[in-house]
XYZ file of N, CA and C in Angstrom:
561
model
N -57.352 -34.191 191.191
C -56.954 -33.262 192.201
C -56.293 -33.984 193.371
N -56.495 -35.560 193.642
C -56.204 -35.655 195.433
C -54.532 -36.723 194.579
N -54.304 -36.603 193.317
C -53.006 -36.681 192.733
C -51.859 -35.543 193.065
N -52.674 -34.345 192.771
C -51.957 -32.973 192.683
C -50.941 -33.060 193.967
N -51.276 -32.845 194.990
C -51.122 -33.073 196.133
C -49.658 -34.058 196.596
N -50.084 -35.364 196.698
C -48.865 -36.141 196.627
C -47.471 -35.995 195.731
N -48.186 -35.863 194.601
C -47.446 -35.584 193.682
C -46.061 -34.725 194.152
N -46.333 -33.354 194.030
C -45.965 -32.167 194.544
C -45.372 -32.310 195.481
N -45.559 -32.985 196.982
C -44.869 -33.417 197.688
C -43.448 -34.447 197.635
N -43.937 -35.215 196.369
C -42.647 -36.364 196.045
C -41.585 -35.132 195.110
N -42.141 -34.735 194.864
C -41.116 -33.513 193.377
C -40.172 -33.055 194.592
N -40.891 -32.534 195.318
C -40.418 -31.596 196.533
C -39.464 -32.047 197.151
N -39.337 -33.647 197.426
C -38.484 -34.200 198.460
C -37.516 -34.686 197.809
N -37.779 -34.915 196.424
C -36.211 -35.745 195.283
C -36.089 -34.141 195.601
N -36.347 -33.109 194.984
C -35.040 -31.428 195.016
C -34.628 -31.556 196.165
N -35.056 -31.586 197.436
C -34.560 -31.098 198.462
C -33.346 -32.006 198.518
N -33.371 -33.390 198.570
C -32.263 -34.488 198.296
C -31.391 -34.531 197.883
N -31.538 -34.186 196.425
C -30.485 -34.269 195.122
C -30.305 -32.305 195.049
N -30.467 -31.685 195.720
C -29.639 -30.538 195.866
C -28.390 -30.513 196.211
N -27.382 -29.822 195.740
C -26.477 -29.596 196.718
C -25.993 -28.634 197.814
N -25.399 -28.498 198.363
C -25.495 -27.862 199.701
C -24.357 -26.657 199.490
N -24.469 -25.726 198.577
C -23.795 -24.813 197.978
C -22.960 -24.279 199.166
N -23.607 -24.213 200.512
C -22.445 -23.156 201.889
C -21.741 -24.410 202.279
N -21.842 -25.268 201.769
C -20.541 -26.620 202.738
C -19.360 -26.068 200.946
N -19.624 -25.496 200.078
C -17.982 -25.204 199.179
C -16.731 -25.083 199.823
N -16.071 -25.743 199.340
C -14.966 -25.153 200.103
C -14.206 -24.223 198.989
N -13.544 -23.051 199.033
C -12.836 -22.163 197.825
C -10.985 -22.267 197.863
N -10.802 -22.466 197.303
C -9.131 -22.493 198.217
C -8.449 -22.069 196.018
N -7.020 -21.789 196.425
C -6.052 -21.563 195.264
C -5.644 -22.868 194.368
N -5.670 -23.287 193.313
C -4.562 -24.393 192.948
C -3.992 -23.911 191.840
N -2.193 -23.945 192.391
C -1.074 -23.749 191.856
C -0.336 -25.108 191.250
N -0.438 -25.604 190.086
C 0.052 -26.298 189.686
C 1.789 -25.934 189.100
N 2.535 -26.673 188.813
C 3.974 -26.590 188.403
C 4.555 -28.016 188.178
N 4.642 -28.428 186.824
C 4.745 -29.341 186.224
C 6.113 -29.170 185.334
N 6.862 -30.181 185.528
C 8.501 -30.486 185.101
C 8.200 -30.958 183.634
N 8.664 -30.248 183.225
C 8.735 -30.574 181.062
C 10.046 -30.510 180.676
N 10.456 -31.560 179.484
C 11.256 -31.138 179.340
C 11.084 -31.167 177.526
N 12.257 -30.343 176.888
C 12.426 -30.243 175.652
C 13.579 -30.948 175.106
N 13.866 -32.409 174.066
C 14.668 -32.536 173.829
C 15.340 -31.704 172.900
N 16.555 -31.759 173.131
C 17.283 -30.833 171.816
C 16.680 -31.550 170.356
N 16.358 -30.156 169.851
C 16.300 -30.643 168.027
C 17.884 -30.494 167.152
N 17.375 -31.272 166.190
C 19.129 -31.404 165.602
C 18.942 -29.887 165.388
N 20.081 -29.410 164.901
C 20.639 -28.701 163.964
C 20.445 -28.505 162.323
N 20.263 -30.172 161.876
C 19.692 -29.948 160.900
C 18.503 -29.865 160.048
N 17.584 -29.475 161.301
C 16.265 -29.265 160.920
C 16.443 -27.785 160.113
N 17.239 -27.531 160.388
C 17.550 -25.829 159.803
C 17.997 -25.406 158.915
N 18.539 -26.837 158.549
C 19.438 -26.280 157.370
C 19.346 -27.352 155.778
N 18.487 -28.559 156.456
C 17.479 -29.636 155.301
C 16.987 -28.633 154.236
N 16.662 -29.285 153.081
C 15.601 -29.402 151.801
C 14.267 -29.140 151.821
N 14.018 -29.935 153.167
C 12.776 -29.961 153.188
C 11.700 -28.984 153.807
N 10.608 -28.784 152.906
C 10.321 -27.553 153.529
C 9.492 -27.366 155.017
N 9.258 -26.643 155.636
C 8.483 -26.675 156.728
C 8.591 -27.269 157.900
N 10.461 -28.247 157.839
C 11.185 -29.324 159.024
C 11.373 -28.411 160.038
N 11.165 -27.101 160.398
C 11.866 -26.620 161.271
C 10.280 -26.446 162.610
N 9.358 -26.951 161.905
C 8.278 -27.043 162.827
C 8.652 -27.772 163.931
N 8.793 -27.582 165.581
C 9.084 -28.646 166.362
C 7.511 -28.652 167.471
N 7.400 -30.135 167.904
C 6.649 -30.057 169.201
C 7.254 -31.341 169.585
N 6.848 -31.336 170.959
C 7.092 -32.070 172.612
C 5.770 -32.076 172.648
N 5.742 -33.682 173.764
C 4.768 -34.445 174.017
C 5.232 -34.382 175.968
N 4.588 -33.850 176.811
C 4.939 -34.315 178.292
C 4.572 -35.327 178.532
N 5.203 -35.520 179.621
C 4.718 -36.711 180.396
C 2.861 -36.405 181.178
N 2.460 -37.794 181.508
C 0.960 -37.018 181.638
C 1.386 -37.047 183.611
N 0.207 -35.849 183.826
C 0.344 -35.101 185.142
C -1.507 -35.351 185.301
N -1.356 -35.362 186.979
C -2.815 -35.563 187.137
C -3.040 -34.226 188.499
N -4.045 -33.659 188.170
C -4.705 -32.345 189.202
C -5.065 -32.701 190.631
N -5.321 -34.302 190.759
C -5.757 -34.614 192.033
C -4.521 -35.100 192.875
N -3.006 -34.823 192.212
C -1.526 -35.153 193.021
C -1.214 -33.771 193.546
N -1.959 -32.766 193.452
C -1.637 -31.701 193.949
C -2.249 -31.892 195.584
N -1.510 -31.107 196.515
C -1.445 -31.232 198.021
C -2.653 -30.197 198.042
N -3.134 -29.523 197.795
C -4.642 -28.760 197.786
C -5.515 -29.400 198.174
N -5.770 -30.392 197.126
C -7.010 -31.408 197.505
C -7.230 -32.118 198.686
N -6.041 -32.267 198.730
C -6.114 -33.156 200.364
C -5.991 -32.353 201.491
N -5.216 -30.860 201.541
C -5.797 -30.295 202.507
C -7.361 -29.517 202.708
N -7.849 -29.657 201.482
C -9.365 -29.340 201.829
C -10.236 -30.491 201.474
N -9.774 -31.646 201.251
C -10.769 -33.288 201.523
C -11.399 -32.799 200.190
N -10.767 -32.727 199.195
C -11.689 -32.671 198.022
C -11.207 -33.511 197.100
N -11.326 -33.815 195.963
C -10.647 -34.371 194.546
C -11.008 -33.702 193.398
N -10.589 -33.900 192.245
C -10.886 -33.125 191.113
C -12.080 -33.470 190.993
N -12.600 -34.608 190.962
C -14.335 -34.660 190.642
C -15.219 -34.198 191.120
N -15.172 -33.755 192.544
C -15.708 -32.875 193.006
C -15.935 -31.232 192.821
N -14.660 -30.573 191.987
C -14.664 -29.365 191.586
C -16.238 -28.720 191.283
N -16.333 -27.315 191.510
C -17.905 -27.022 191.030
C -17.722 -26.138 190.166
N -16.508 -25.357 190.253
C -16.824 -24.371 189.579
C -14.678 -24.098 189.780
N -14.157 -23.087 188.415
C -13.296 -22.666 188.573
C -13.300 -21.642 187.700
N -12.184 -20.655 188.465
C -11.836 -19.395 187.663
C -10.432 -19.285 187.023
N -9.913 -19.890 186.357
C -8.278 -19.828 185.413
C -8.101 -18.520 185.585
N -6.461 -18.562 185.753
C -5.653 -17.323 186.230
C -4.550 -17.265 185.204
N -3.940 -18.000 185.477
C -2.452 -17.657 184.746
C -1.401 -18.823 184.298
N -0.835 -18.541 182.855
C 0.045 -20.075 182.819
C 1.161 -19.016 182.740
N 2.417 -19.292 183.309
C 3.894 -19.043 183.305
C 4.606 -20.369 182.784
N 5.648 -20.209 181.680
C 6.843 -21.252 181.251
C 7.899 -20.564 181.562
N 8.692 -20.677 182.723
C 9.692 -20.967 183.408
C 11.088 -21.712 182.931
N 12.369 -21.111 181.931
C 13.595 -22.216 181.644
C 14.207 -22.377 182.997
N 13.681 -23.908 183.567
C 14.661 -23.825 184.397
C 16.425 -24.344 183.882
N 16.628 -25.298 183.455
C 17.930 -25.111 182.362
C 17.953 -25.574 181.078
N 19.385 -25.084 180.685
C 19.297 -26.029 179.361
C 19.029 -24.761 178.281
N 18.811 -23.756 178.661
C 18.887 -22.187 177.706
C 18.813 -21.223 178.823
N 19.371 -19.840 178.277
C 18.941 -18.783 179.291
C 17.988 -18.040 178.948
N 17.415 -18.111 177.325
C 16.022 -17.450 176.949
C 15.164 -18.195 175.667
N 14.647 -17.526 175.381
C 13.856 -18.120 174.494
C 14.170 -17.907 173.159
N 14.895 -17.237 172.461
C 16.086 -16.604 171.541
C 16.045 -17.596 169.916
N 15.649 -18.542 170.476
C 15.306 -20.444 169.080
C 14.483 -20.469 168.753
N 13.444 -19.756 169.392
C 11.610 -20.002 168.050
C 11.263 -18.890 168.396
N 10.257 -19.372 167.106
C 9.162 -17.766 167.512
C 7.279 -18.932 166.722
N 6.591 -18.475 167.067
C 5.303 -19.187 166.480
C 4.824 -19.839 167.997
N 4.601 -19.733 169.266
C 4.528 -21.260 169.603
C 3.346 -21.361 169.886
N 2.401 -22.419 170.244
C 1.455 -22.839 170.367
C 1.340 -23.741 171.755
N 0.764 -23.883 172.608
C 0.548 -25.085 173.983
C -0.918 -24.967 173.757
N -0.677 -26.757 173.996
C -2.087 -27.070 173.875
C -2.427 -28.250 175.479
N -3.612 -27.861 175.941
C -3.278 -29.542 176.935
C -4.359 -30.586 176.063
N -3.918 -31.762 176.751
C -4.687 -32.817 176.309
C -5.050 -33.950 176.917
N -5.933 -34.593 176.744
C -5.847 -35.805 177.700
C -5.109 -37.042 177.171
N -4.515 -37.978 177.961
C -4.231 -39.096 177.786
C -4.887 -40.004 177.287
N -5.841 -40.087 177.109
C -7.086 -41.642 177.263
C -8.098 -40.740 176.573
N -7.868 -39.612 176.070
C -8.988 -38.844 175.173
C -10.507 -38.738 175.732
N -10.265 -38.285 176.800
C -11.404 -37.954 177.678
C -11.667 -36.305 177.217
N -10.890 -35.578 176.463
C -11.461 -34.045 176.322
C -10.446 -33.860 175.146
N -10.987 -32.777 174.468
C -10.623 -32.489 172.932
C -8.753 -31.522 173.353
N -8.055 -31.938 172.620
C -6.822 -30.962 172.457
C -7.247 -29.598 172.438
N -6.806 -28.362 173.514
C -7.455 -27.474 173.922
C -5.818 -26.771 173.869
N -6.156 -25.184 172.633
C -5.336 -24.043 172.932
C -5.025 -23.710 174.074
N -3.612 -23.716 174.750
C -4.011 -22.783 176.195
C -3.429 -21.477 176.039
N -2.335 -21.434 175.503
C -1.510 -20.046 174.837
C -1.100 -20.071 173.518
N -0.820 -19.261 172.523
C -0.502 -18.705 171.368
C 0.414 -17.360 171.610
N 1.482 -17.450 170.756
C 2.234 -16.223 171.048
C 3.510 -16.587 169.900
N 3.726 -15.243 169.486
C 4.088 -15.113 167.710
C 5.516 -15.291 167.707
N 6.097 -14.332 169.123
C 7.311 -14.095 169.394
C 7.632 -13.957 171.013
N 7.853 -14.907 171.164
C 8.346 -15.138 172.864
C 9.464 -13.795 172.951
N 9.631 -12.991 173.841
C 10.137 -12.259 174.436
C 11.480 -13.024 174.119
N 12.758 -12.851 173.492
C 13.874 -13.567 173.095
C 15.323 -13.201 174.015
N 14.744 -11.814 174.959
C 15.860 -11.814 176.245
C 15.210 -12.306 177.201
N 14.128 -12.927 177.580
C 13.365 -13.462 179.106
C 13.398 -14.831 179.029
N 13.452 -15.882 180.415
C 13.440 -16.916 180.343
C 12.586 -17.582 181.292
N 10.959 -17.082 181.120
C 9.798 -17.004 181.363
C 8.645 -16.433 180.441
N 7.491 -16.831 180.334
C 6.502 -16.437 179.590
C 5.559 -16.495 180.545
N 4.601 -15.377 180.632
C 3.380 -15.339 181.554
C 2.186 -14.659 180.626
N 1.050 -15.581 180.593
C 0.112 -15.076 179.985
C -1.411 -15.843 180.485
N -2.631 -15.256 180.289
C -3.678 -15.994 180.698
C -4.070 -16.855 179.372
N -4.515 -17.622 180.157
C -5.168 -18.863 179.857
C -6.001 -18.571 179.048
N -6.336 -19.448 177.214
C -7.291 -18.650 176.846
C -8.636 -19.291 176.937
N -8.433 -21.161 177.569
C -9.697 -21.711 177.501
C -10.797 -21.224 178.610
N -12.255 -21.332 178.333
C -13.086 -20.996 179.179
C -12.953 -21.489 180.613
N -13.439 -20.736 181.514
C -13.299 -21.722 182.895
C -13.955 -23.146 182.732
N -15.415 -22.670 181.663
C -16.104 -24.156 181.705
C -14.773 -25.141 181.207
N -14.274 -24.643 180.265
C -13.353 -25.653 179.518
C -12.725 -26.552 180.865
N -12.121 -25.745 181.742
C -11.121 -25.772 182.457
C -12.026 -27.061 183.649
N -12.883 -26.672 183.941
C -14.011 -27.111 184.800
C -13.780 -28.481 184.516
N -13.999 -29.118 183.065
C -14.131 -30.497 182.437
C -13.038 -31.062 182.484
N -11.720 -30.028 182.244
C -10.393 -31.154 182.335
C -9.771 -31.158 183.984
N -10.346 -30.423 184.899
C -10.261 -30.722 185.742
C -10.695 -32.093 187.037
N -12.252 -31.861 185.974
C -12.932 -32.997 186.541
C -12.548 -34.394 185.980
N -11.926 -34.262 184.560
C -11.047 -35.463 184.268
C -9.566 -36.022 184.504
N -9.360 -35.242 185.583
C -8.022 -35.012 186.220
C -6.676 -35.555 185.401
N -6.384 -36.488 184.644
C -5.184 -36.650 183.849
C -4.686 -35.323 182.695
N -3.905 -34.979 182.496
C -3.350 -33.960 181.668
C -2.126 -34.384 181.017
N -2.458 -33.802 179.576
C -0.309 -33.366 179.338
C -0.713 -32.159 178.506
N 0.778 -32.100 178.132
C 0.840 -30.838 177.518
C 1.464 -31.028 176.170
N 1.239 -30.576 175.261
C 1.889 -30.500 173.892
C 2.303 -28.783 173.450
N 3.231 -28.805 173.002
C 4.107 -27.588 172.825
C 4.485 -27.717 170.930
N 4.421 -26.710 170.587
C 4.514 -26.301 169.491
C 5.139 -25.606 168.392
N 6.244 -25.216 168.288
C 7.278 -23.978 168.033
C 7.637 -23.992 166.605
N 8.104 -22.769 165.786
C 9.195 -23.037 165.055
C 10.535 -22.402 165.411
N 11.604 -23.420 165.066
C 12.779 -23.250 165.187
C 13.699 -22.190 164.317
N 14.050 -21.496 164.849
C 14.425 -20.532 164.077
C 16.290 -19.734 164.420
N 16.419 -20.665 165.052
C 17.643 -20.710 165.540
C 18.419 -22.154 166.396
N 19.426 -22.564 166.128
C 19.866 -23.966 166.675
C 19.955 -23.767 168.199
N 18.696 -25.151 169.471
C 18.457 -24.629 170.687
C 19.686 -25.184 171.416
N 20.252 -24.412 172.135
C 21.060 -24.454 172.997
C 21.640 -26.188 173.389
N 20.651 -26.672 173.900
C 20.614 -28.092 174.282
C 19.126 -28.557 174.982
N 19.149 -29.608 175.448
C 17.815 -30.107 176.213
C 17.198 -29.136 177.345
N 15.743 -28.792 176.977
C 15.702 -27.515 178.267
C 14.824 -28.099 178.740
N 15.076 -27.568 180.423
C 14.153 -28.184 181.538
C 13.454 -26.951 181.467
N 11.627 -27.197 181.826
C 11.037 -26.392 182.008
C 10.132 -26.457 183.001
N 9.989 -25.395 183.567
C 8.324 -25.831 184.184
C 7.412 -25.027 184.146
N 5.863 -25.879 183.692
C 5.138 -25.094 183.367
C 4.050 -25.310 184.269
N 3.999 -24.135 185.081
C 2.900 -23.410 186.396
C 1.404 -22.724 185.472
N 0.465 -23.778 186.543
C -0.898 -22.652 186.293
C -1.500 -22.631 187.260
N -2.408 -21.436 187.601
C -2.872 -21.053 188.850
C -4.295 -21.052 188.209
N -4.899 -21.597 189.480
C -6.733 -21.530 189.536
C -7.542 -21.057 190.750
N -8.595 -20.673 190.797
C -9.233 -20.281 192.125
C -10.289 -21.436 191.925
N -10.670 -22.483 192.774
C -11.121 -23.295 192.408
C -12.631 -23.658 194.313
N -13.495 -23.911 193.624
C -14.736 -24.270 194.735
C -15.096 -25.675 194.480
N -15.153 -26.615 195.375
C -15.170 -27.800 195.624
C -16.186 -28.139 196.566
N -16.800 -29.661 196.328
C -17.444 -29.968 197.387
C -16.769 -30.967 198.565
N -16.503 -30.723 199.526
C -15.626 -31.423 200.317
C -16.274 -32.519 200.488
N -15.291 -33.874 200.951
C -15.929 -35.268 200.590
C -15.985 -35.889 202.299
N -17.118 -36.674 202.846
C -16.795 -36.417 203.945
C -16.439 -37.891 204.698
């Protein structure tokens, strides 16, 4: 019994410690918009022997979540994140085509660089809208998902298509995603 006591008191003072201080969150938006580009595929992926050549994907360059100006106006970093709510990915031609009119199938996936988190679906879509030169759709990974590659802050993106028409030329793109994101500010 004169264990009970102390005891209980030490339990008490590691929680109170190793809590965190949930009203110091800070909540703020992050709008990401990341420059991709697509090299042109030949022509004769379309018109080969071989079967199934007209499959294309792109590899981005890798992008990191903590170069966004967010973080630093609320003193946070990606490792700090606590919690997020995924909103929306938009693909944007900025040139190099005026629509999407050359595939239909596509697939985006993100991934990490250094294989810190598994290749993760973010959109699927059968037939891109072939007069628009934008795609907007939600995100289909979990926030938790989102939570982990945030907190591992490096990213790219892998893109997926089939070709189904010869593409215009090299297209610049950019691909925007929006988050509502709660952080612990660093002090």
């Amino acid at each position: 019994m004169k264990f009970k006591f102390p005891f209980s008191l030490l339990l008490l003072a590691i929680a109170v410690v190793s809590c965190k201080r949930l009203d110091q969150l800070v909540s703020f938006n992050l709008d990401t918009k990341d420059q991709v580009v697509w090299e042109k595929a030949p022509d004769s992926l379309l018109t080969d022997t071989i079967l199934n050549n007209e499959l294309v994907f792109f590899v981005s360059e890798d992008f990191s979540f903590n170069d966004n100006e967010k973080f630093e106006q609320n003193n946070a970093t990606s490792t700090t994140v606590e919690d997020v709510e995924a909103l929306s990915l938009t693909i944007q031609i900025d040139s190099g085509a005026t629509n999407f009119s050359f595939m239909k199938d596509m697939a985006l996936y993100i991934s990490s660089p250094s294989n810190l988190f598994k290749d993760t679906e973010l959109i699927g879509l059968e037939n891109p809208d072939p007069t628009e030169n934008f795609i907007t759709m939600e995100l289909m990974p979990t926030n938790e998902d989102f939570l982990n590659f945030i907190q591992k802050d490096k990213y790219r993106f892998r893109t997926e298509f089939t070709l189904v028409s010869p593409m215009p030329d090299t297209v610049y793109l950019s691909y925007k995603m929006g988050f509502r994101l709660k952080a612990t500010p660093q002090e």
